[in-house]
XYZ file of C-alpha atoms in Angstrom:
748
model
C 21.423 86.696 7.284
C 24.519 88.724 6.560
C 23.198 90.353 3.779
C 21.423 93.743 4.798
C 17.562 93.942 3.899
C 15.612 96.607 3.637
C 11.424 96.592 5.326
C 10.729 94.890 1.502
C 12.740 92.875 0.864
C 12.711 91.389 4.316
C 8.958 90.596 3.444
C 9.782 88.972 0.216
C 12.549 86.997 2.092
C 10.378 85.893 4.798
C 7.498 85.001 3.294
C 5.180 82.374 5.517
C 4.350 80.427 2.584
C 1.545 79.994 -0.253
C 2.472 82.214 -4.076
C 4.029 85.317 -3.324
C 4.260 87.094 -6.226
C 7.224 89.925 -6.388
C 7.194 92.791 -8.448
C 11.107 93.879 -9.025
C 12.264 97.002 -10.583
C 15.689 96.875 -12.113
C 18.464 97.058 -10.171
C 15.858 96.648 -6.632
C 17.946 93.657 -5.139
C 15.614 90.539 -6.706
C 18.723 88.037 -6.920
C 19.866 89.060 -3.298
C 16.340 88.660 -2.462
C 15.717 85.221 -4.221
C 19.337 84.207 -2.815
C 18.660 84.926 0.947
C 14.824 83.414 0.515
C 16.943 80.264 -0.719
C 18.859 80.507 2.762
C 16.183 81.511 4.418
C 13.941 78.116 3.678
C 16.855 76.090 4.394
C 18.390 77.197 7.854
C 15.857 78.596 9.545
C 12.589 77.204 7.909
C 14.573 73.847 7.957
C 13.698 72.835 4.385
C 16.286 70.389 2.876
C 17.943 71.682 -0.401
C 17.156 69.375 -2.475
C 13.836 69.753 -1.769
C 13.745 73.278 -3.319
C 13.353 73.854 -6.953
C 14.633 77.209 -8.032
C 14.317 78.106 -12.032
C 16.013 80.863 -13.558
C 16.901 82.367 -17.459
C 20.748 81.669 -17.527
C 23.318 79.082 -16.633
C 25.444 82.306 -15.497
C 22.495 83.475 -13.398
C 21.895 80.227 -11.526
C 26.176 79.998 -10.994
C 25.383 82.970 -9.236
C 22.729 82.045 -7.260
C 24.078 79.350 -5.994
C 27.232 80.596 -5.073
C 25.212 83.240 -3.267
C 23.348 80.755 -1.729
C 26.345 79.022 -0.264
C 28.287 81.632 0.677
C 25.581 82.737 2.914
C 25.029 78.648 4.776
C 29.202 79.095 4.998
C 28.515 75.438 2.877
C 27.448 73.993 -1.148
C 23.712 73.267 -0.598
C 23.729 70.259 -1.529
C 21.113 68.235 -3.173
C 19.434 71.754 -4.797
C 17.986 71.808 -7.601
C 19.346 75.060 -9.227
C 19.101 76.394 -12.631
C 17.906 77.272 -16.104
C 14.055 75.618 -17.525
C 16.609 73.627 -19.941
C 18.840 72.256 -17.074
C 16.768 71.220 -15.070
C 13.911 69.570 -17.110
C 16.799 67.671 -18.652
C 18.004 66.335 -15.090
C 14.104 65.236 -14.933
C 13.949 63.714 -18.247
C 17.358 61.573 -17.580
C 15.595 59.935 -14.345
C 12.166 59.569 -16.246
C 13.492 58.650 -19.405
C 12.023 55.794 -19.649
C 8.446 56.214 -19.057
C 8.713 58.567 -22.691
C 10.416 55.764 -24.821
C 14.172 57.388 -23.997
C 17.277 55.670 -22.608
C 18.598 57.960 -20.050
C 21.745 58.250 -22.661
C 19.496 60.491 -25.131
C 21.361 63.148 -26.563
C 20.150 67.096 -26.951
C 20.826 68.798 -30.100
C 20.804 71.876 -30.554
C 19.522 74.430 -33.346
C 22.290 73.059 -36.195
C 21.741 69.822 -35.302
C 18.111 70.403 -36.030
C 17.777 71.867 -38.718
C 20.016 69.325 -40.202
C 17.731 66.832 -39.093
C 14.803 68.633 -40.359
C 16.734 69.421 -43.856
C 16.810 65.803 -43.381
C 13.653 64.715 -43.165
C 12.120 67.662 -45.772
C 14.228 65.134 -48.119
C 13.282 62.161 -47.822
C 9.564 63.813 -48.317
C 10.308 64.864 -51.316
C 10.441 68.858 -50.368
C 12.694 70.930 -51.771
C 15.410 72.815 -48.740
C 15.905 75.510 -51.065
C 11.865 76.137 -51.225
C 11.459 75.112 -48.006
C 14.443 76.318 -46.044
C 15.306 74.570 -42.760
C 15.672 77.458 -40.941
C 12.398 78.367 -42.013
C 10.423 75.562 -41.345
C 12.898 74.416 -37.994
C 11.483 78.342 -36.673
C 7.655 77.652 -37.161
C 8.181 74.054 -35.583
C 10.015 75.581 -32.822
C 7.881 78.409 -32.077
C 4.608 76.061 -31.600
C 5.861 73.829 -29.995
C 6.317 76.783 -27.531
C 2.891 77.828 -27.608
C 2.178 73.595 -27.103
C 0.758 72.670 -30.041
C 0.240 68.874 -31.631
C 1.154 68.496 -35.543
C -2.057 68.879 -36.575
C -3.399 71.805 -34.680
C -0.474 73.901 -36.490
C -1.759 71.820 -40.006
C -5.130 73.057 -39.237
C -3.921 76.464 -38.860
C -1.579 77.147 -41.691
C -2.270 79.994 -43.976
C 0.858 79.468 -46.339
C 2.014 76.543 -48.589
C 5.107 76.941 -45.783
C 3.337 76.895 -42.818
C 1.323 72.618 -44.470
C 4.562 71.350 -45.049
C 6.354 72.496 -41.657
C 3.282 70.686 -40.139
C 3.785 68.024 -41.969
C 7.585 67.908 -41.048
C 7.094 68.365 -36.898
C 4.272 64.982 -37.357
C 7.594 63.352 -39.056
C 10.197 64.834 -36.492
C 9.245 63.080 -33.235
C 9.355 59.188 -34.594
C 12.707 60.643 -35.781
C 14.614 62.495 -33.087
C 13.008 59.175 -30.767
C 14.464 56.139 -33.281
C 18.123 58.570 -32.607
C 17.495 59.156 -28.721
C 17.418 63.208 -29.035
C 15.395 66.029 -28.274
C 15.407 69.752 -28.999
C 15.149 72.342 -26.681
C 11.631 72.646 -27.138
C 11.480 69.161 -25.829
C 12.753 69.586 -23.128
C 10.031 71.776 -21.538
C 7.468 69.713 -23.511
C 8.423 66.210 -22.876
C 8.031 66.337 -18.988
C 3.975 68.221 -19.329
C 3.609 64.343 -21.783
C 5.474 62.895 -19.175
C 2.628 64.621 -16.626
C -0.599 64.082 -18.638
C 0.566 60.495 -19.459
C 2.414 58.807 -16.201
C -0.108 60.198 -12.981
C 1.972 58.991 -10.526
C 5.208 60.665 -11.564
C 3.740 63.792 -11.468
C 2.171 63.081 -7.968
C 5.322 61.619 -7.362
C 7.561 64.682 -8.605
C 4.474 67.458 -6.586
C 5.611 65.339 -3.363
C 9.609 65.586 -4.405
C 9.716 69.305 -4.200
C 7.730 71.995 -1.015
C 9.027 74.816 -2.634
C 9.321 76.342 -6.295
C 11.442 79.762 -6.878
C 11.381 81.263 -10.362
C 12.989 84.704 -11.108
C 12.825 85.937 -14.210
C 9.409 84.967 -13.604
C 7.890 87.723 -17.207
C 10.226 85.660 -19.594
C 8.396 82.200 -19.064
C 6.783 80.810 -21.708
C 3.475 78.891 -21.762
C 5.068 75.248 -20.914
C 7.826 76.677 -18.672
C 4.513 78.522 -16.991
C 2.543 75.474 -16.695
C 5.646 73.343 -15.908
C 5.833 74.970 -12.449
C 2.065 75.999 -12.118
C 1.924 71.322 -12.203
C 4.752 71.179 -9.855
C 3.737 74.153 -7.354
C 0.300 73.047 -7.383
C -0.465 71.387 -4.445
C 1.185 72.891 -1.346
C 1.212 76.138 -3.739
C 4.137 77.426 -1.930
C 5.255 79.157 -5.538
C 7.402 82.679 -5.728
C 7.647 84.440 -8.751
C 10.277 87.396 -9.217
C 9.840 89.423 -12.457
C 9.268 92.793 -13.768
C 6.899 93.003 -16.176
C 8.596 96.005 -17.580
C 11.139 93.673 -18.306
C 9.094 91.198 -20.615
C 11.450 91.411 -23.904
C 11.060 88.460 -24.848
C 7.968 87.309 -26.560
C 9.039 87.178 -29.996
C 10.456 83.405 -28.756
C 7.033 82.374 -26.745
C 7.607 83.964 -23.519
C 3.812 85.500 -22.750
C 3.779 88.894 -19.790
C 0.539 88.353 -19.537
C 1.074 85.242 -17.261
C 2.676 88.322 -14.879
C -0.379 89.835 -15.052
C -2.886 87.747 -14.346
C -0.723 85.949 -12.088
C -2.811 86.625 -9.333
C -6.336 85.411 -10.814
C -4.581 81.923 -11.832
C -3.878 81.972 -7.919
C -6.150 83.177 -5.244
C -4.627 85.020 -2.172
C -1.273 85.813 -4.003
C 0.950 87.795 -2.015
C 2.260 90.882 -4.044
C 5.347 92.669 -2.685
C 6.600 95.335 -5.035
C 10.651 96.700 -4.708
C 11.189 99.831 -6.417
C 14.129 100.943 -4.573
C 17.420 100.757 -6.726
C 20.612 100.322 -5.821
C 22.450 100.340 -9.407
C 21.678 103.986 -10.867
C 21.471 107.271 -9.862
C 18.376 109.163 -9.599
C 18.327 110.851 -13.382
C 18.741 107.693 -15.553
C 15.889 106.345 -13.319
C 13.969 109.168 -13.877
C 14.637 108.986 -18.766
C 13.948 105.265 -17.642
C 10.883 105.410 -15.829
C 9.262 108.534 -18.203
C 9.956 106.077 -20.697
C 8.351 102.992 -19.444
C 5.171 105.204 -18.105
C 4.187 105.470 -21.999
C 3.162 102.062 -21.548
C -0.279 100.931 -20.873
C -0.503 97.058 -19.638
C 1.331 97.285 -16.904
C 1.118 96.489 -12.953
C 2.704 100.135 -11.703
C 5.368 100.692 -10.495
C 7.991 103.749 -10.404
C 11.731 102.659 -9.158
C 13.939 105.652 -6.231
C 17.097 105.619 -5.269
C 18.939 107.205 -2.471
C 21.440 108.495 -4.870
C 19.956 111.809 -5.647
C 20.641 113.858 -8.521
C 24.048 112.498 -10.938
C 25.246 113.362 -14.316
C 22.889 114.373 -17.038
C 22.191 111.703 -19.885
C 23.842 112.605 -22.795
C 22.309 112.700 -26.120
C 24.346 112.614 -29.489
C 22.830 113.238 -32.660
C 25.178 112.197 -35.418
C 25.270 112.807 -38.945
C 25.720 108.791 -39.910
C 26.003 105.480 -38.383
C 30.359 105.381 -38.929
C 30.019 109.308 -37.668
C 28.230 108.351 -34.395
C 30.543 105.329 -33.721
C 34.067 107.352 -33.905
C 32.192 110.560 -31.758
C 31.722 107.666 -29.226
C 35.057 105.881 -29.644
C 36.801 109.402 -28.946
C 34.551 110.064 -25.630
C 34.567 106.631 -23.519
C 38.605 106.751 -24.851
C 38.320 110.662 -22.797
C 36.151 109.052 -19.888
C 39.019 106.222 -19.722
C 41.573 108.556 -19.302
C 39.962 112.103 -17.573
C 37.593 109.545 -15.055
C 39.478 106.108 -15.160
C 37.199 104.383 -15.818
C 38.039 101.429 -17.326
C 37.781 100.296 -20.135
C 35.211 96.902 -18.548
C 33.179 99.846 -16.991
C 31.706 100.748 -19.866
C 29.209 99.217 -22.729
C 27.238 100.314 -26.372
C 24.629 98.326 -26.629
C 22.371 98.039 -29.729
C 18.778 96.778 -31.198
C 20.432 94.773 -34.014
C 23.886 93.105 -34.299
C 24.339 94.448 -37.527
C 25.739 97.362 -35.597
C 29.081 96.064 -34.276
C 30.634 97.152 -37.139
C 31.223 100.902 -37.290
C 31.789 100.318 -33.679
C 33.857 97.813 -34.260
C 35.789 99.641 -36.328
C 35.688 102.895 -34.529
C 37.474 101.353 -31.751
C 40.534 99.447 -33.590
C 41.018 102.604 -34.315
C 42.008 104.256 -31.841
C 42.975 101.116 -30.323
C 39.781 100.532 -27.547
C 39.597 96.849 -26.396
C 36.299 95.843 -26.806
C 35.065 92.354 -26.342
C 31.651 91.506 -28.411
C 29.489 89.251 -27.268
C 26.504 87.326 -28.850
C 28.809 86.153 -32.145
C 30.027 82.352 -32.405
C 29.891 80.564 -29.554
C 33.110 78.595 -28.283
C 30.834 75.701 -28.829
C 29.254 76.605 -32.011
C 32.731 76.773 -34.009
C 33.693 73.245 -35.516
C 36.328 71.734 -34.152
C 34.637 72.197 -31.002
C 31.273 70.581 -32.238
C 33.290 68.168 -34.331
C 34.800 65.881 -31.226
C 31.877 66.306 -29.168
C 30.002 64.696 -31.984
C 32.414 62.128 -31.237
C 32.191 62.230 -27.787
C 27.848 62.231 -28.349
C 28.719 58.428 -30.211
C 30.178 56.976 -27.002
C 27.406 58.470 -24.855
C 24.625 57.713 -27.627
C 25.523 55.415 -30.124
C 21.292 56.148 -32.017
C 23.099 59.786 -32.120
C 22.574 60.136 -36.246
C 23.503 63.441 -36.344
C 26.422 63.275 -34.702
C 27.737 60.150 -36.830
C 27.019 62.432 -40.296
C 29.221 65.470 -38.399
C 32.480 62.842 -38.051
C 31.626 59.816 -39.965
C 34.085 61.610 -42.082
C 36.172 64.072 -40.031
C 39.108 63.166 -40.298
C 38.364 62.390 -44.420
C 37.998 58.899 -44.640
C 37.411 59.047 -48.468
C 33.317 58.265 -48.315
C 31.529 60.613 -50.766
C 27.907 62.402 -50.243
C 26.896 59.187 -52.980
C 27.878 56.537 -50.805
C 26.871 58.343 -47.613
C 23.439 58.745 -49.436
C 23.388 55.110 -49.937
C 24.644 54.536 -45.869
C 21.329 57.197 -45.104
C 18.593 55.572 -47.115
C 19.730 52.155 -46.122
C 19.445 53.271 -42.094
C 16.223 54.762 -43.461
C 14.472 51.905 -45.006
C 16.468 49.007 -41.796
C 14.694 51.561 -38.915
C 18.052 51.191 -37.644
C 20.923 54.472 -36.577
C 23.525 54.802 -38.851
C 26.051 53.206 -36.666
C 24.162 50.110 -37.242
C 23.741 50.441 -40.164
C 27.402 51.199 -40.603
C 28.373 47.851 -38.482
C 26.386 46.131 -41.312
C 27.633 48.621 -44.185
C 28.369 44.824 -46.056
C 24.948 44.179 -46.563
C 23.902 46.936 -48.368
C 24.304 46.658 -52.273
C 26.230 48.739 -55.314
C 28.682 50.355 -52.424
C 32.025 50.058 -53.037
C 34.135 47.683 -51.810
C 36.579 50.377 -50.626
C 33.765 52.675 -48.642
C 32.150 49.638 -47.063
C 35.618 49.179 -45.835
C 35.617 52.609 -44.686
C 32.055 52.353 -42.759
C 32.678 49.166 -41.209
C 35.867 50.851 -39.878
C 34.368 54.080 -38.271
C 31.607 51.255 -36.848
C 34.875 50.079 -35.231
C 36.480 52.937 -34.055
C 32.834 53.683 -32.224
C 32.373 50.401 -30.696
C 36.048 50.870 -30.050
C 36.132 54.043 -28.271
C 32.034 53.389 -26.164
C 33.785 50.606 -24.762
C 37.012 52.130 -23.180
C 35.758 55.618 -22.586
C 31.793 55.692 -21.737
C 32.468 54.982 -17.924
C 35.277 57.632 -17.833
C 35.755 61.085 -17.347
C 34.615 63.630 -20.320
C 38.504 65.589 -20.424
C 40.242 62.012 -20.800
C 37.707 60.855 -23.134
C 38.135 63.692 -25.343
C 41.811 63.354 -24.954
C 41.612 59.560 -26.019
C 39.767 60.387 -28.562
C 41.141 62.612 -30.545
C 44.549 60.731 -30.588
C 42.289 57.800 -32.146
C 41.116 59.138 -34.163
C 43.950 61.434 -35.448
C 42.021 64.895 -34.872
C 45.349 66.975 -34.584
C 47.061 66.307 -37.654
C 43.786 66.215 -39.107
C 43.662 70.327 -38.426
C 47.851 70.679 -38.770
C 47.152 70.361 -42.112
C 45.059 73.597 -42.440
C 48.419 75.778 -40.955
C 48.118 78.295 -38.827
C 43.551 78.104 -38.940
C 44.427 74.793 -37.943
C 47.252 75.020 -35.389
C 43.940 77.869 -33.339
C 41.559 75.192 -33.751
C 43.692 72.924 -32.026
C 44.314 75.705 -28.967
C 40.459 75.930 -29.170
C 39.226 71.981 -28.825
C 42.739 72.074 -26.140
C 40.860 74.231 -23.908
C 37.337 71.891 -24.298
C 39.626 69.323 -22.943
C 40.666 71.895 -20.381
C 36.657 73.177 -19.629
C 36.016 69.556 -18.898
C 39.203 68.878 -16.766
C 37.875 71.909 -14.430
C 33.995 70.733 -14.982
C 34.731 67.699 -13.724
C 36.196 68.751 -10.531
C 32.734 70.048 -9.213
C 30.687 67.756 -11.190
C 30.933 64.806 -8.262
C 28.564 66.236 -6.120
C 25.463 67.676 -8.234
C 23.547 64.997 -7.707
C 23.962 64.073 -4.407
C 20.869 63.579 -2.395
C 21.007 61.087 -0.797
C 17.469 60.125 -2.004
C 18.480 56.407 -3.978
C 19.029 55.367 -7.989
C 15.925 56.884 -8.794
C 16.875 60.357 -8.082
C 20.054 61.049 -8.371
C 20.120 58.701 -11.259
C 22.487 56.535 -13.077
C 24.065 58.979 -15.973
C 27.572 59.004 -16.710
C 30.234 62.649 -16.178
C 30.032 62.844 -19.810
C 26.298 62.228 -20.110
C 26.033 65.659 -17.963
C 28.947 67.021 -19.372
C 27.111 66.949 -22.800
C 24.239 67.832 -21.320
C 25.258 71.728 -19.847
C 27.398 72.113 -22.932
C 24.262 72.282 -25.075
C 23.160 74.548 -22.881
C 25.457 77.191 -22.649
C 24.073 80.154 -25.204
C 25.793 82.866 -27.071
C 24.748 85.382 -23.702
C 27.760 83.308 -21.778
C 30.357 83.632 -24.069
C 32.325 86.585 -25.168
C 34.625 86.870 -28.178
C 37.754 89.515 -27.406
C 39.264 91.101 -24.579
C 37.691 91.258 -21.325
C 39.456 94.161 -20.660
C 37.296 96.310 -22.389
C 34.029 97.960 -23.625
C 31.202 95.486 -24.074
C 28.962 95.547 -27.604
C 26.541 93.360 -27.076
C 22.687 93.696 -28.418
C 20.300 95.511 -25.563
C 18.490 92.022 -25.671
C 21.761 90.182 -23.894
C 22.426 93.224 -21.110
C 19.411 91.824 -19.696
C 20.317 91.446 -15.798
C 24.013 93.376 -16.437
C 24.925 96.693 -16.002
C 27.959 98.841 -16.343
C 28.997 102.261 -15.264
C 28.666 104.089 -18.364
C 26.351 102.930 -20.670
C 25.851 103.980 -23.875
C 22.146 103.305 -26.380
C 22.754 103.547 -30.122
C 20.773 103.541 -33.006
C 17.360 106.112 -31.437
C 15.861 106.189 -34.586
C 11.656 105.209 -35.569
C 12.375 101.792 -37.720
C 15.380 100.545 -36.259
C 14.646 101.788 -31.797
C 11.463 100.557 -32.363
C 11.912 98.145 -34.505
C 9.986 99.283 -38.077
C 7.698 95.936 -37.702
C 7.180 96.329 -34.139
C 4.704 99.069 -34.591
C 2.252 96.553 -36.912
C 2.366 93.507 -34.111
C -0.038 93.373 -31.295
C 1.944 94.718 -28.206
C 4.785 94.942 -30.150
C 5.133 98.933 -29.309
C 5.874 98.268 -25.907
C 7.492 95.191 -26.284
C 10.296 96.963 -28.336
C 9.436 99.235 -25.426
C 9.992 97.234 -22.564
C 13.511 96.557 -24.095
C 14.169 100.773 -24.585
C 13.688 100.692 -20.555
C 16.026 97.245 -19.952
C 19.247 99.644 -21.583
C 18.565 102.663 -19.586
C 18.800 100.841 -16.900
C 21.939 98.932 -17.325
C 23.512 102.406 -16.335
C 25.338 102.988 -13.451
C 26.578 106.476 -12.758
C 26.747 107.607 -17.302
C 24.672 106.924 -19.938
C 24.617 107.977 -23.419
C 21.461 107.555 -25.939
C 22.384 108.590 -29.334
C 20.844 107.820 -33.024
C 22.195 109.143 -36.433
C 20.898 111.189 -39.459
C 21.390 108.439 -41.906
C 22.208 105.265 -41.776
C 23.225 102.277 -44.404
C 19.630 100.150 -43.745
C 18.957 96.987 -46.170
C 22.038 97.735 -48.433
C 21.045 102.010 -47.980
C 21.583 104.901 -47.466
C 18.503 105.872 -44.930
C 16.978 109.227 -43.622
C 16.114 108.576 -39.824
C 13.649 110.462 -37.080
C 15.122 110.147 -33.839
C 13.263 107.593 -32.167
C 10.212 108.472 -30.580
C 11.211 107.508 -27.045
C 12.775 110.249 -26.906
C 10.574 112.563 -26.737
C 8.963 110.562 -23.226
C 12.945 111.234 -21.456
C 12.699 114.544 -19.056
C 13.911 117.649 -20.147
C 15.660 118.486 -17.900
C 18.030 115.406 -17.299
C 19.528 116.105 -21.372
C 22.226 117.650 -22.255
C 22.768 117.502 -25.880
C 25.248 117.225 -28.055
C 25.908 116.940 -31.978
C 28.365 116.564 -34.758
C 25.458 118.381 -37.035
C 25.990 121.956 -38.149
C 22.589 122.991 -36.389
C 20.374 123.614 -38.925
C 16.830 125.796 -39.363
C 15.229 125.134 -36.011
C 11.587 125.940 -37.464
C 11.901 122.617 -40.443
C 10.982 120.554 -36.886
C 7.493 121.330 -37.313
C 7.433 120.824 -40.705
C 8.505 117.408 -41.371
C 7.436 116.091 -37.337
C 3.973 118.229 -36.452
C 2.406 116.028 -39.722
C 4.886 113.311 -39.396
C 3.965 111.539 -36.081
C 0.605 113.144 -33.593
C 2.291 111.987 -30.632
C 3.312 114.895 -29.299
C 5.732 117.649 -29.394
C 9.326 116.734 -28.171
C 10.854 118.380 -25.142
C 11.450 122.210 -26.091
C 15.177 122.387 -25.584
C 15.956 119.199 -27.770
C 17.869 120.054 -31.291
C 15.960 118.141 -33.779
C 17.403 119.613 -36.535
C 16.504 118.618 -39.763
C 16.011 119.091 -42.950
C 13.088 121.277 -44.917
C 12.984 118.722 -47.489
C 13.999 115.187 -47.647
C 13.949 115.645 -51.594
C 16.461 118.765 -50.427
C 20.474 118.369 -51.787
C 21.878 117.466 -47.851
C 26.088 118.263 -50.107
C 26.915 122.074 -51.555
C 29.781 122.608 -54.043
C 32.334 122.922 -52.227
C 32.370 122.018 -49.434
C 34.651 119.033 -48.079
C 33.837 115.315 -48.497
C 35.309 111.894 -46.971
C 34.489 108.531 -48.988
C 35.644 105.758 -47.407
C 37.290 104.203 -49.634
C 38.099 106.693 -52.004
C 39.412 109.537 -49.122
C 38.719 113.539 -48.648
C 37.580 115.568 -51.869
C 35.346 118.374 -51.938
C 31.859 118.089 -54.099
C 32.144 120.248 -57.431
C 28.853 119.537 -58.426
C 25.433 118.596 -57.127
C 22.488 117.172 -58.878
C 19.653 115.458 -58.479
C 17.578 114.903 -56.168
C 15.639 111.898 -53.297
C 17.434 108.518 -54.174
C 18.970 110.118 -57.753
C 21.062 112.635 -55.935
C 24.362 112.621 -57.725
C 27.299 114.394 -56.325
C 30.424 115.192 -57.700
C 33.374 115.284 -56.432
C 37.557 115.770 -57.011
C 39.424 114.243 -54.453
C 42.559 114.707 -52.690
C 44.134 111.860 -54.392
C 45.660 112.571 -57.982
C 45.715 109.082 -58.337
C 42.455 108.578 -57.741
C 40.951 111.947 -59.858
C 37.114 113.129 -59.636
C 33.627 110.681 -59.269
C 30.665 110.465 -60.299
C 28.625 109.380 -57.243
C 25.495 108.622 -56.334
C 24.831 109.932 -53.336
C 22.538 106.738 -51.606
C 25.253 104.160 -52.042
C 28.586 106.569 -51.544
C 29.049 106.457 -47.944
C 30.231 109.848 -47.756
C 30.742 111.695 -45.095
C 31.928 115.703 -44.483
C 34.384 116.820 -43.380
C 33.333 118.844 -39.963
C 35.007 118.803 -36.776
C 33.011 117.021 -33.917
C 31.114 118.910 -31.293
């Protein structure tokens, strides 16, 4: 072993066998432990890489783990099953598809594909997609699948008309997907369980297939994922799970922290090892994080510590509003980059909701600060990328109706919506794929001759592409396909934007070529045809493309400040981190307080944000913020109350108001305990008191600077008259709730 390990890490790595629960705090080296354990099993215990099933939650983490194992071994661990739950399940299902009535060339539908299919099924059943939004219907079905509910069970528990419609569509969805030889994301997790339930011999095969099962980020498993790993490890019980119940933040998508809390009961004789030494953050940052998370009741319990004693205090910023907050943070990060020689890529601003990025982006652009926005539109979600991948999907799987619908008129072939609807009706009636129906378009009554020819032409084109490139590498197939359909010329008609889209297509081809360079050996286990599978390079490439998430993508300058939600920051770290928008109702979200366990999950999310920082942590909140289209008064997040006073320094962009008002506003509103004495929660005596006075200078986002001349009304009806410096604008009468005014005081 080349990696240094502390005694508890060493114990986890060398655990002799049987169930093992590693409670790994933030920054405690859990990835080091997992990779070292895999290398230990292979190198010192003689376990073949192909007999290890190691699962994590992101493609990036899986790639890093595989690379680290290879570095420890001095060679690529050929045959090792390591990846996300979805990718490993897809790999298993490629080999077992026939047992479930699918071809091994099945397509994986992304959310857009699934929602489009739901929309088609709604229309076929006479339901209005407007009254029953496909996205909402799909979300209900997805939630039911994650809880492993059958359509009839969803229907029996339905409490609203929308849920009843969802149950009806859910019953149709399985057969529709099977006809298209397609699976959605949820099916990738459920169908292995279906396989094991219906074919006991296949369960026995896969249980014997792996000697060790390892699970990363165990606290984020949902019911289907936990059942899968329990079944795979049921015979040998060599199940090693690593996670942190304090970082369980995905309850909203079906993850259940109770799996971690009950693991020792589910697997009697479990060895519990706690990794509490943190190698990432200073003690000051850890004190803040420990203080916040200690208020949660449902936790296994641990306290992080580090050898890095001391450290910079945590800076707590009180801002006037979200724009004021963004401008102060931009100025501070620019100052820090210049003074401390911290590169911008070593900084991140994290927030609770994606909408919070807008003022930050504006402030960064204004100051010329480079930034990288993560979680926006993924590269694989762009129109042109989805277009050309749809052609590739049809080369692999001609039954893929969603791919057919996407490209049948791209580039334009004179096929209108009415003609396409006739094709869909005929396909439904004949129980055939749209591709097969297009081949027989001459049999569809009432189609105009030119439309029949267009459909038949598309079918011939796809047949030709399949014949030529079905066994080609994906880059060649993509390159030849876009040439065959004249896609570059189609994009060129869009002008400069089309040129940019064509560059994205070229980038896709380049990425496919790079992927193929390392893909040849991925499945090489020497265990025979059944084990390696008979899937083509194109099918395997489409699998990995379908499973790329927005967490693996970023837009903007890679050398800039990272902007992302706290959810997306899980597992990442930076020297300098800002956690913004710490206001009650925003972080924690207002709806969380009314949901079982919701507030504890929000507190865990806050803990995740705090523990991303290595050297310096900024926290910020704004007294007012535009939310839901209106200006709202804010209170500081209740999570701030748990911060140890000695770890904080306070900054403010607002003038100091009456400290005594704090008691009247906060004391009666919430009896959770007083704020630390040295925190200056400056608030107004009354929410209805005027927040502007005649004579003070203000700034409007559109009209610029000016002077308040009169103030009238109160609360939501507060109005001001402002005389602007620009004489062409003159005097304006403004409703404060919507005006977006800011005071022109200097930032502290």
